[in-house]
Tab-separated table of N, CA, C and O in Angstrom:
chain	number	residue	atom	x	y	z
Y	1	MET	N	55.685	84.429	145.848
Y	1	MET	CA	54.553	84.659	144.970
Y	1	MET	C	53.425	83.737	145.384
Y	1	MET	O	53.593	82.553	145.500
Y	2	ALA	N	52.302	84.316	145.610
Y	2	ALA	CA	51.103	83.530	145.847
Y	2	ALA	C	50.055	84.041	144.874
Y	2	ALA	O	49.813	85.238	144.797
Y	3	ILE	N	49.478	83.134	144.126
Y	3	ILE	CA	48.445	83.552	143.173
Y	3	ILE	C	47.232	83.980	143.968
Y	3	ILE	O	46.757	83.257	144.844
Y	4	ASP	N	46.767	85.149	143.672
Y	4	ASP	CA	45.607	85.694	144.363
Y	4	ASP	C	44.409	84.793	144.109
Y	4	ASP	O	44.250	84.224	143.030
Y	5	LYS	N	43.557	84.638	145.123
Y	5	LYS	CA	42.400	83.726	145.009
Y	5	LYS	C	41.464	84.127	143.881
Y	5	LYS	O	40.767	83.286	143.341
Y	6	LYS	N	41.461	85.396	143.502
Y	6	LYS	CA	40.563	85.820	142.426
Y	6	LYS	C	40.984	85.226	141.078
Y	6	LYS	O	40.186	85.121	140.172
Y	7	TYR	N	42.264	84.806	140.949
Y	7	TYR	CA	42.735	84.204	139.706
Y	7	TYR	C	42.432	82.713	139.627
Y	7	TYR	O	42.396	82.143	138.548
Y	8	ILE	N	42.220	82.065	140.759
Y	8	ILE	CA	42.028	80.615	140.779
Y	8	ILE	C	40.848	80.198	139.910
Y	8	ILE	O	40.921	79.246	139.151
Y	9	GLY	N	39.750	80.907	139.979
Y	9	GLY	CA	38.574	80.574	139.182
Y	9	GLY	C	38.775	80.788	137.699
Y	9	GLY	O	38.048	80.233	136.884
Y	10	LYS	N	39.749	81.590	137.324
Y	10	LYS	CA	39.998	81.881	135.910
Y	10	LYS	C	40.877	80.822	135.244
Y	10	LYS	O	41.023	80.811	134.040
Y	11	ILE	N	41.474	79.927	136.032
Y	11	ILE	CA	42.344	78.899	135.461
Y	11	ILE	C	41.499	77.671	135.118
Y	11	ILE	O	40.784	77.148	135.961
Y	12	SER	N	41.579	77.241	133.855
Y	12	SER	CA	40.825	76.064	133.415
Y	12	SER	C	41.703	75.242	132.481
Y	12	SER	O	42.832	75.628	132.165
Y	13	ASP	N	41.206	74.112	132.055
Y	13	ASP	CA	41.953	73.272	131.119
Y	13	ASP	C	42.240	74.000	129.816
Y	13	ASP	O	43.276	73.779	129.193
Y	14	ASP	N	41.322	74.864	129.411
Y	14	ASP	CA	41.477	75.559	128.135
Y	14	ASP	C	42.605	76.589	128.160
Y	14	ASP	O	43.257	76.824	127.144
Y	15	ASN	N	42.821	77.226	129.312
Y	15	ASN	CA	43.830	78.282	129.367
Y	15	ASN	C	45.016	77.942	130.286
Y	15	ASN	O	45.764	78.825	130.680
Y	16	LEU	N	45.181	76.674	130.619
Y	16	LEU	CA	46.269	76.271	131.506
Y	16	LEU	C	47.627	76.612	130.907
Y	16	LEU	O	48.510	77.122	131.598
Y	17	ASP	N	47.803	76.366	129.626
Y	17	ASP	CA	49.065	76.681	128.959
Y	17	ASP	C	49.358	78.178	129.052
Y	17	ASP	O	50.494	78.583	129.328
Y	18	ASP	N	48.340	78.987	128.860
Y	18	ASP	CA	48.495	80.436	128.961
Y	18	ASP	C	48.935	80.833	130.366
Y	18	ASP	O	49.802	81.699	130.547
Y	19	TRP	N	48.368	80.192	131.394
Y	19	TRP	CA	48.739	80.501	132.774
Y	19	TRP	C	50.140	80.002	133.111
Y	19	TRP	O	50.854	80.625	133.909
Y	20	LEU	N	50.550	78.886	132.548
Y	20	LEU	CA	51.920	78.428	132.768
Y	20	LEU	C	52.927	79.429	132.218
Y	20	LEU	O	53.971	79.679	132.828
Y	21	HIS	N	52.610	80.043	131.082
Y	21	HIS	CA	53.457	81.102	130.529
Y	21	HIS	C	53.401	82.350	131.415
Y	21	HIS	O	54.419	83.009	131.618
Y	22	SER	N	52.249	82.646	131.956
Y	22	SER	CA	52.069	83.866	132.748
Y	22	SER	C	52.692	83.773	134.134
Y	22	SER	O	53.040	84.787	134.728
Y	23	THR	N	52.828	82.569	134.668
Y	23	THR	CA	53.355	82.420	136.028
Y	23	THR	C	54.847	82.112	136.040
Y	23	THR	O	55.430	81.959	137.115
Y	24	GLY	N	55.484	82.018	134.885
Y	24	GLY	CA	56.926	81.846	134.837
Y	24	GLY	C	57.386	80.409	134.708
Y	24	GLY	O	58.586	80.156	134.678
Y	25	PHE	N	56.469	79.455	134.657
Y	25	PHE	CA	56.889	78.072	134.444
Y	25	PHE	C	57.334	77.870	133.002
Y	25	PHE	O	58.151	77.001	132.721
Y	26	LEU	N	56.792	78.658	132.089
Y	26	LEU	CA	57.230	78.722	130.693
Y	26	LEU	C	57.483	80.195	130.368
Y	26	LEU	O	56.980	81.080	131.061
Y	27	TYR	N	58.256	80.455	129.326
Y	27	TYR	CA	58.519	81.844	128.953
Y	27	TYR	C	57.250	82.491	128.388
Y	27	TYR	O	56.530	81.861	127.616
Y	28	PRO	N	56.986	83.746	128.776
Y	28	PRO	CA	55.830	84.438	128.176
Y	28	PRO	C	56.026	84.575	126.669
Y	28	PRO	O	57.125	84.833	126.193
Y	29	THR	N	54.938	84.387	125.922
Y	29	THR	CA	55.038	84.442	124.464
Y	29	THR	C	54.269	85.613	123.860
Y	29	THR	O	54.348	85.835	122.663
Y	30	ASN	N	53.515	86.335	124.680
Y	30	ASN	CA	52.803	87.500	124.160
Y	30	ASN	C	52.708	88.567	125.263
Y	30	ASN	O	53.085	88.337	126.408
Y	31	GLU	N	52.207	89.723	124.899
Y	31	GLU	CA	52.140	90.844	125.844
Y	31	GLU	C	51.201	90.561	127.013
Y	31	GLU	O	51.471	90.965	128.142
Y	32	ASN	N	50.086	89.877	126.762
Y	32	ASN	CA	49.140	89.568	127.824
Y	32	ASN	C	49.799	88.698	128.902
Y	32	ASN	O	49.655	88.955	130.105
Y	33	GLN	N	50.538	87.679	128.476
Y	33	GLN	CA	51.234	86.809	129.435
Y	33	GLN	C	52.315	87.578	130.191
Y	33	GLN	O	52.477	87.407	131.402
Y	34	LEU	N	53.033	88.449	129.478
Y	34	LEU	CA	54.073	89.235	130.116
Y	34	LEU	C	53.492	90.220	131.124
Y	34	LEU	O	54.015	90.377	132.236
Y	35	ASP	N	52.381	90.866	130.771
Y	35	ASP	CA	51.718	91.788	131.696
Y	35	ASP	C	51.217	91.049	132.942
Y	35	ASP	O	51.357	91.535	134.071
Y	36	ARG	N	50.635	89.876	132.732
Y	36	ARG	CA	50.141	89.079	133.855
Y	36	ARG	C	51.304	88.647	134.757
Y	36	ARG	O	51.215	88.710	135.973
Y	37	PHE	N	52.422	88.239	134.148
Y	37	PHE	CA	53.616	87.854	134.911
Y	37	PHE	C	54.112	89.034	135.747
Y	37	PHE	O	54.399	88.887	136.936
Y	38	ASN	N	54.225	90.198	135.123
Y	38	ASN	CA	54.694	91.386	135.847
Y	38	ASN	C	53.757	91.767	136.985
Y	38	ASN	O	54.207	92.197	138.052
Y	39	LYS	N	52.463	91.598	136.791
Y	39	LYS	CA	51.496	91.919	137.836
Y	39	LYS	C	51.592	90.923	138.997
Y	39	LYS	O	51.533	91.305	140.162
Y	40	LEU	N	51.751	89.635	138.673
Y	40	LEU	CA	51.855	88.623	139.717
Y	40	LEU	C	53.125	88.779	140.550
Y	40	LEU	O	53.134	88.509	141.744
Y	41	PHE	N	54.204	89.210	139.912
Y	41	PHE	CA	55.488	89.282	140.592
Y	41	PHE	C	55.937	90.712	140.886
Y	41	PHE	O	57.125	90.945	141.119
Y	42	GLU	N	55.019	91.662	140.912
Y	42	GLU	CA	55.424	93.050	141.124
Y	42	GLU	C	56.012	93.292	142.510
Y	42	GLU	O	56.869	94.153	142.677
Y	43	ASP	N	55.627	92.525	143.513
Y	43	ASP	CA	56.175	92.715	144.853
Y	43	ASP	C	57.282	91.723	145.182
Y	43	ASP	O	57.712	91.626	146.327
Y	44	TYR	N	57.787	91.010	144.182
Y	44	TYR	CA	58.843	90.021	144.401
Y	44	TYR	C	60.155	90.725	144.724
Y	44	TYR	O	60.550	91.681	144.058
Y	45	ASP	N	60.835	90.269	145.764
Y	45	ASP	CA	62.106	90.848	146.185
Y	45	ASP	C	63.239	90.057	145.530
Y	45	ASP	O	63.634	89.007	146.019
Y	46	PHE	N	63.747	90.571	144.431
Y	46	PHE	CA	64.815	89.905	143.682
Y	46	PHE	C	66.125	90.098	144.428
Y	46	PHE	O	66.586	91.211	144.629
Y	47	LYS	N	66.736	89.004	144.859
Y	47	LYS	CA	67.917	89.065	145.723
Y	47	LYS	C	69.227	89.229	144.950
Y	47	LYS	O	70.246	89.510	145.534
Y	48	LEU	N	69.209	89.075	143.640
Y	48	LEU	CA	70.443	89.145	142.855
Y	48	LEU	C	70.547	90.449	142.071
Y	48	LEU	O	70.911	90.456	140.901
Y	49	ASN	N	70.279	91.549	142.721
Y	49	ASN	CA	70.286	92.835	142.028
Y	49	ASN	C	71.631	93.171	141.399
Y	49	ASN	O	71.701	93.728	140.317
Y	50	ASN	N	72.722	92.856	142.053
Y	50	ASN	CA	74.042	93.209	141.538
Y	50	ASN	C	74.707	92.063	140.784
Y	50	ASN	O	75.842	92.186	140.359
Y	51	ALA	N	74.033	90.960	140.639
Y	51	ALA	CA	74.621	89.807	139.956
Y	51	ALA	C	74.411	89.922	138.456
Y	51	ALA	O	73.425	90.478	137.985
Y	52	VAL	N	75.366	89.385	137.727
Y	52	VAL	CA	75.269	89.356	136.273
Y	52	VAL	C	75.003	87.909	135.871
Y	52	VAL	O	75.742	87.003	136.246
Y	53	ILE	N	73.937	87.703	135.132
Y	53	ILE	CA	73.578	86.364	134.677
Y	53	ILE	C	73.886	86.289	133.189
Y	53	ILE	O	73.322	87.033	132.382
Y	54	ASP	N	74.781	85.402	132.824
Y	54	ASP	CA	75.182	85.237	131.433
Y	54	ASP	C	74.263	84.217	130.768
Y	54	ASP	O	74.534	83.020	130.756
Y	55	VAL	N	73.157	84.705	130.220
Y	55	VAL	CA	72.139	83.843	129.631
Y	55	VAL	C	72.694	83.082	128.436
Y	55	VAL	O	72.407	81.894	128.254
Y	56	THR	N	73.520	83.719	127.641
Y	56	THR	CA	74.074	83.083	126.452
Y	56	THR	C	74.902	81.852	126.820
Y	56	THR	O	74.787	80.805	126.174
Y	57	SER	N	75.716	81.957	127.861
Y	57	SER	CA	76.536	80.803	128.245
Y	57	SER	C	75.676	79.681	128.812
Y	57	SER	O	76.014	78.507	128.671
Y	58	ILE	N	74.554	80.026	129.434
Y	58	ILE	CA	73.646	78.999	129.936
Y	58	ILE	C	73.017	78.262	128.756
Y	58	ILE	O	72.974	77.033	128.717
Y	59	ILE	N	72.546	79.010	127.765
Y	59	ILE	CA	71.891	78.413	126.601
Y	59	ILE	C	72.886	77.607	125.770
Y	59	ILE	O	72.589	76.510	125.314
Y	60	ASN	N	74.103	78.136	125.592
Y	60	ASN	CA	75.112	77.447	124.794
Y	60	ASN	C	75.746	76.271	125.525
Y	60	ASN	O	76.454	75.476	124.918
Y	61	GLY	N	75.526	76.192	126.821
Y	61	GLY	CA	76.120	75.111	127.602
Y	61	GLY	C	77.578	75.349	127.941
Y	61	GLY	O	78.308	74.415	128.254
Y	62	THR	N	78.022	76.601	127.886
Y	62	THR	CA	79.419	76.912	128.182
Y	62	THR	C	79.594	77.489	129.583
Y	62	THR	O	80.694	77.901	129.935
Y	63	LEU	N	78.527	77.515	130.351
Y	63	LEU	CA	78.608	78.044	131.707
Y	63	LEU	C	79.443	77.104	132.564
Y	63	LEU	O	79.223	75.899	132.579
Y	64	CYS	N	80.422	77.630	133.242
Y	64	CYS	CA	81.292	76.825	134.097
Y	64	CYS	C	81.069	77.211	135.551
Y	64	CYS	O	81.085	78.387	135.893
Y	65	ASN	N	80.860	76.210	136.363
Y	65	ASN	CA	80.760	76.452	137.800
Y	65	ASN	C	82.159	76.565	138.363
Y	65	ASN	O	83.027	75.760	138.057
Y	66	LYS	N	82.357	77.559	139.188
Y	66	LYS	CA	83.644	77.703	139.845
Y	66	LYS	C	83.626	76.853	141.107
Y	66	LYS	O	82.737	76.993	141.933
Y	67	THR	N	84.592	75.973	141.210
Y	67	THR	CA	84.661	75.140	142.403
Y	67	THR	C	85.380	75.901	143.499
Y	67	THR	O	86.298	76.683	143.244
Y	68	LYS	N	84.935	75.669	144.690
Y	68	LYS	CA	85.538	76.327	145.834
Y	68	LYS	C	85.993	75.240	146.791
Y	68	LYS	O	85.205	74.390	147.199
Y	69	ILE	N	87.259	75.263	147.123
Y	69	ILE	CA	87.808	74.281	148.039
Y	69	ILE	C	87.759	74.861	149.442
Y	69	ILE	O	88.301	75.938	149.704
Y	70	ILE	N	87.092	74.136	150.319
Y	70	ILE	CA	86.960	74.575	151.700
Y	70	ILE	C	87.887	73.704	152.541
Y	70	ILE	O	87.676	72.499	152.662
Y	71	PRO	N	88.911	74.304	153.114
Y	71	PRO	CA	89.828	73.490	153.919
Y	71	PRO	C	89.174	73.059	155.229
Y	71	PRO	O	88.476	73.844	155.873
Y	72	LEU	N	89.387	71.804	155.586
Y	72	LEU	CA	88.869	71.293	156.845
Y	72	LEU	C	89.954	71.430	157.903
Y	72	LEU	O	91.121	71.140	157.659
Y	73	ASN	N	89.563	71.863	159.057
Y	73	ASN	CA	90.512	72.019	160.153
Y	73	ASN	C	90.553	70.734	160.975
Y	73	ASN	O	90.029	70.663	162.076
Y	74	ILE	N	91.179	69.706	160.393
Y	74	ILE	CA	91.293	68.422	161.063
Y	74	ILE	C	92.762	68.221	161.426
Y	74	ILE	O	93.643	68.404	160.597
Y	75	SER	N	92.992	67.826	162.641
Y	75	SER	CA	94.376	67.625	163.071
Y	75	SER	C	94.949	66.374	162.423
Y	75	SER	O	94.228	65.482	161.981
Y	76	LEU	N	96.266	66.300	162.388
Y	76	LEU	CA	96.935	65.151	161.783
Y	76	LEU	C	96.673	63.877	162.579
Y	76	LEU	O	96.648	62.786	162.021
Y	77	ASP	N	96.460	64.003	163.884
Y	77	ASP	CA	96.153	62.826	164.701
Y	77	ASP	C	94.845	62.188	164.256
Y	77	ASP	O	94.743	60.960	164.142
Y	78	ILE	N	93.843	63.021	164.011
Y	78	ILE	CA	92.542	62.503	163.592
Y	78	ILE	C	92.644	61.867	162.209
Y	78	ILE	O	92.075	60.811	161.953
Y	79	ILE	N	93.395	62.499	161.310
Y	79	ILE	CA	93.553	61.951	159.963
Y	79	ILE	C	94.223	60.586	160.020
Y	79	ILE	O	93.799	59.635	159.358
Y	80	SER	N	95.276	60.446	160.838
Y	80	SER	CA	95.953	59.144	160.922
Y	80	SER	C	95.048	58.100	161.569
Y	80	SER	O	95.060	56.934	161.172
Y	81	GLU	N	94.236	58.505	162.546
Y	81	GLU	CA	93.292	57.564	163.164
Y	81	GLU	C	92.251	57.093	162.151
Y	81	GLU	O	91.915	55.909	162.097
Y	82	ILE	N	91.769	58.017	161.330
Y	82	ILE	CA	90.802	57.660	160.285
Y	82	ILE	C	91.424	56.670	159.309
Y	82	ILE	O	90.809	55.667	158.940
Y	83	GLU	N	92.656	56.933	158.888
Y	83	GLU	CA	93.335	56.026	157.960
Y	83	GLU	C	93.519	54.647	158.582
Y	83	GLU	O	93.339	53.622	157.915
Y	84	ASN	N	93.895	54.596	159.864
Y	84	ASN	CA	94.057	53.309	160.543
Y	84	ASN	C	92.736	52.538	160.586
Y	84	ASN	O	92.702	51.334	160.349
Y	85	LEU	N	91.648	53.246	160.899
Y	85	LEU	CA	90.349	52.586	160.964
Y	85	LEU	C	89.902	52.100	159.593
Y	85	LEU	O	89.275	51.050	159.469
Y	86	LYS	N	90.228	52.853	158.538
Y	86	LYS	CA	89.891	52.409	157.186
Y	86	LYS	C	90.616	51.106	156.854
Y	86	LYS	O	90.028	50.182	156.305
Y	87	MET	N	91.892	51.063	157.192
Y	87	MET	CA	92.673	49.861	156.905
Y	87	MET	C	92.157	48.666	157.706
Y	87	MET	O	92.047	47.557	157.188
Y	88	VAL	N	91.824	48.886	158.973
Y	88	VAL	CA	91.307	47.808	159.817
Y	88	VAL	C	89.993	47.303	159.249
Y	88	VAL	O	89.754	46.097	159.162
Y	89	ALA	N	89.139	48.219	158.821
Y	89	ALA	CA	87.849	47.818	158.262
Y	89	ALA	C	88.041	47.048	156.959
Y	89	ALA	O	87.337	46.074	156.697
Y	90	ARG	N	89.001	47.462	156.141
Y	90	ARG	CA	89.258	46.780	154.882
Y	90	ARG	C	89.795	45.374	155.107
Y	90	ARG	O	89.430	44.436	154.423
Y	91	LYS	N	90.683	45.252	156.067
Y	91	LYS	CA	91.334	43.965	156.300
Y	91	LYS	C	90.536	43.075	157.242
Y	91	LYS	O	90.865	41.906	157.411
Y	92	GLY	N	89.533	43.618	157.889
Y	92	GLY	CA	88.712	42.831	158.791
Y	92	GLY	C	89.386	42.531	160.116
Y	92	GLY	O	89.062	41.553	160.777
Y	93	GLN	N	90.302	43.354	160.528
Y	93	GLN	CA	91.025	43.139	161.786
Y	93	GLN	C	90.280	43.821	162.930
Y	93	GLN	O	90.561	44.947	163.295
Y	94	THR	N	89.341	43.115	163.503
Y	94	THR	CA	88.524	43.725	164.549
Y	94	THR	C	89.224	43.757	165.895
Y	94	THR	O	88.768	44.435	166.807
Y	95	ASN	N	90.351	43.031	166.048
Y	95	ASN	CA	91.033	43.056	167.343
Y	95	ASN	C	91.712	44.394	167.610
Y	95	ASN	O	92.045	44.713	168.739
Y	96	ASN	N	91.936	45.219	166.575
Y	96	ASN	CA	92.556	46.531	166.754
Y	96	ASN	C	91.533	47.648	166.935
Y	96	ASN	O	91.913	48.791	167.150
Y	97	LEU	N	90.257	47.315	166.799
Y	97	LEU	CA	89.220	48.333	166.892
Y	97	LEU	C	88.774	48.533	168.333
Y	97	LEU	O	88.690	47.571	169.094
Y	98	PRO	N	88.428	49.782	168.685
Y	98	PRO	CA	87.847	50.011	170.006
Y	98	PRO	C	86.480	49.329	170.110
Y	98	PRO	O	85.780	49.146	169.111
Y	99	LYS	N	86.098	48.963	171.317
Y	99	LYS	CA	84.856	48.212	171.547
Y	99	LYS	C	83.633	48.978	171.061
Y	99	LYS	O	82.719	48.394	170.483
Y	100	HIS	N	83.597	50.309	171.267
Y	100	HIS	CA	82.405	51.068	170.853
Y	100	HIS	C	82.220	51.053	169.334
Y	100	HIS	O	81.102	51.070	168.837
Y	101	ILE	N	83.310	50.946	168.580
Y	101	ILE	CA	83.194	50.888	167.122
Y	101	ILE	C	82.727	49.495	166.695
Y	101	ILE	O	81.892	49.362	165.793
Y	102	ILE	N	83.234	48.464	167.350
Y	102	ILE	CA	82.776	47.100	167.047
Y	102	ILE	C	81.289	46.968	167.330
Y	102	ILE	O	80.527	46.408	166.521
Y	103	ASP	N	80.840	47.511	168.470
Y	103	ASP	CA	79.409	47.473	168.810
Y	103	ASP	C	78.584	48.221	167.777
Y	103	ASP	O	77.501	47.772	167.385
Y	104	LYS	N	79.091	49.340	167.329
Y	104	LYS	CA	78.377	50.127	166.325
Y	104	LYS	C	78.252	49.347	165.015
Y	104	LYS	O	77.196	49.340	164.371
Y	105	MET	N	79.340	48.663	164.623
Y	105	MET	CA	79.305	47.854	163.395
Y	105	MET	C	78.312	46.708	163.529
Y	105	MET	O	77.544	46.429	162.607
Y	106	ARG	N	78.304	46.042	164.677
Y	106	ARG	CA	77.374	44.933	164.893
Y	106	ARG	C	75.934	45.413	164.843
Y	106	ARG	O	75.070	44.771	164.240
Y	107	ASN	N	75.669	46.551	165.477
Y	107	ASN	CA	74.305	47.099	165.461
Y	107	ASN	C	73.888	47.467	164.045
Y	107	ASN	O	72.737	47.257	163.658
Y	108	LYS	N	74.801	48.011	163.285
Y	108	LYS	CA	74.497	48.394	161.907
Y	108	LYS	C	74.147	47.162	161.078
Y	108	LYS	O	73.174	47.157	160.329
Y	109	HIS	N	74.931	46.094	161.215
Y	109	HIS	CA	74.642	44.868	160.475
Y	109	HIS	C	73.350	44.225	160.960
Y	109	HIS	O	72.571	43.699	160.179
Y	110	ARG	N	73.112	44.287	162.253
Y	110	ARG	CA	71.884	43.715	162.814
Y	110	ARG	C	70.667	44.485	162.280
Y	110	ARG	O	69.669	43.896	161.899
Y	111	ASP	N	70.782	45.826	162.223
Y	111	ASP	CA	69.677	46.640	161.707
Y	111	ASP	C	69.419	46.340	160.240
Y	111	ASP	O	68.280	46.252	159.806
Y	112	SER	N	70.481	46.166	159.442
Y	112	SER	CA	70.287	45.905	158.013
Y	112	SER	C	69.708	44.501	157.806
Y	112	SER	O	68.956	44.262	156.857
Y	113	ASP	N	70.064	43.547	158.659
Y	113	ASP	CA	69.489	42.200	158.549
Y	113	ASP	C	68.006	42.205	158.893
Y	113	ASP	O	67.214	41.465	158.303
Y	114	ASP	N	67.615	43.056	159.842
Y	114	ASP	CA	66.209	43.130	160.250
Y	114	ASP	C	65.338	43.706	159.131
Y	114	ASP	O	64.167	43.366	159.011
Y	115	LYS	N	65.901	44.572	158.316
Y	115	LYS	CA	65.122	45.222	157.259
Y	115	LYS	C	64.848	44.278	156.097
Y	115	LYS	O	63.928	44.482	155.336
Y	116	GLU	N	65.652	43.268	155.935
Y	116	GLU	CA	65.491	42.362	154.784
Y	116	GLU	C	64.475	41.309	155.014
Y	116	GLU	O	63.769	41.060	155.787
């Protein structure tokens, strides 16, 4: 939706509330606002044509989001390596860490010290 330039001059402090209702930022409260809204959005491509929106559950606060669990395809070797690195980081045992990870940690601490 782009407001046509011919409407820009018609928006003023006196009718800003009316335009907020007409452009969908607030609910239309009269026929004039509803007609203006329909005219502004007549070419809008609504992507949820087959979707059902339960307005009552939204207003009542009973709308529940369905969680979706996405399985990660991580091998068991990688998971055990991650766990080992977590334990090493927790215990501060840098002698078991690969050199590139130690360098990365040092650079990270050096960067954070520079910012302070």
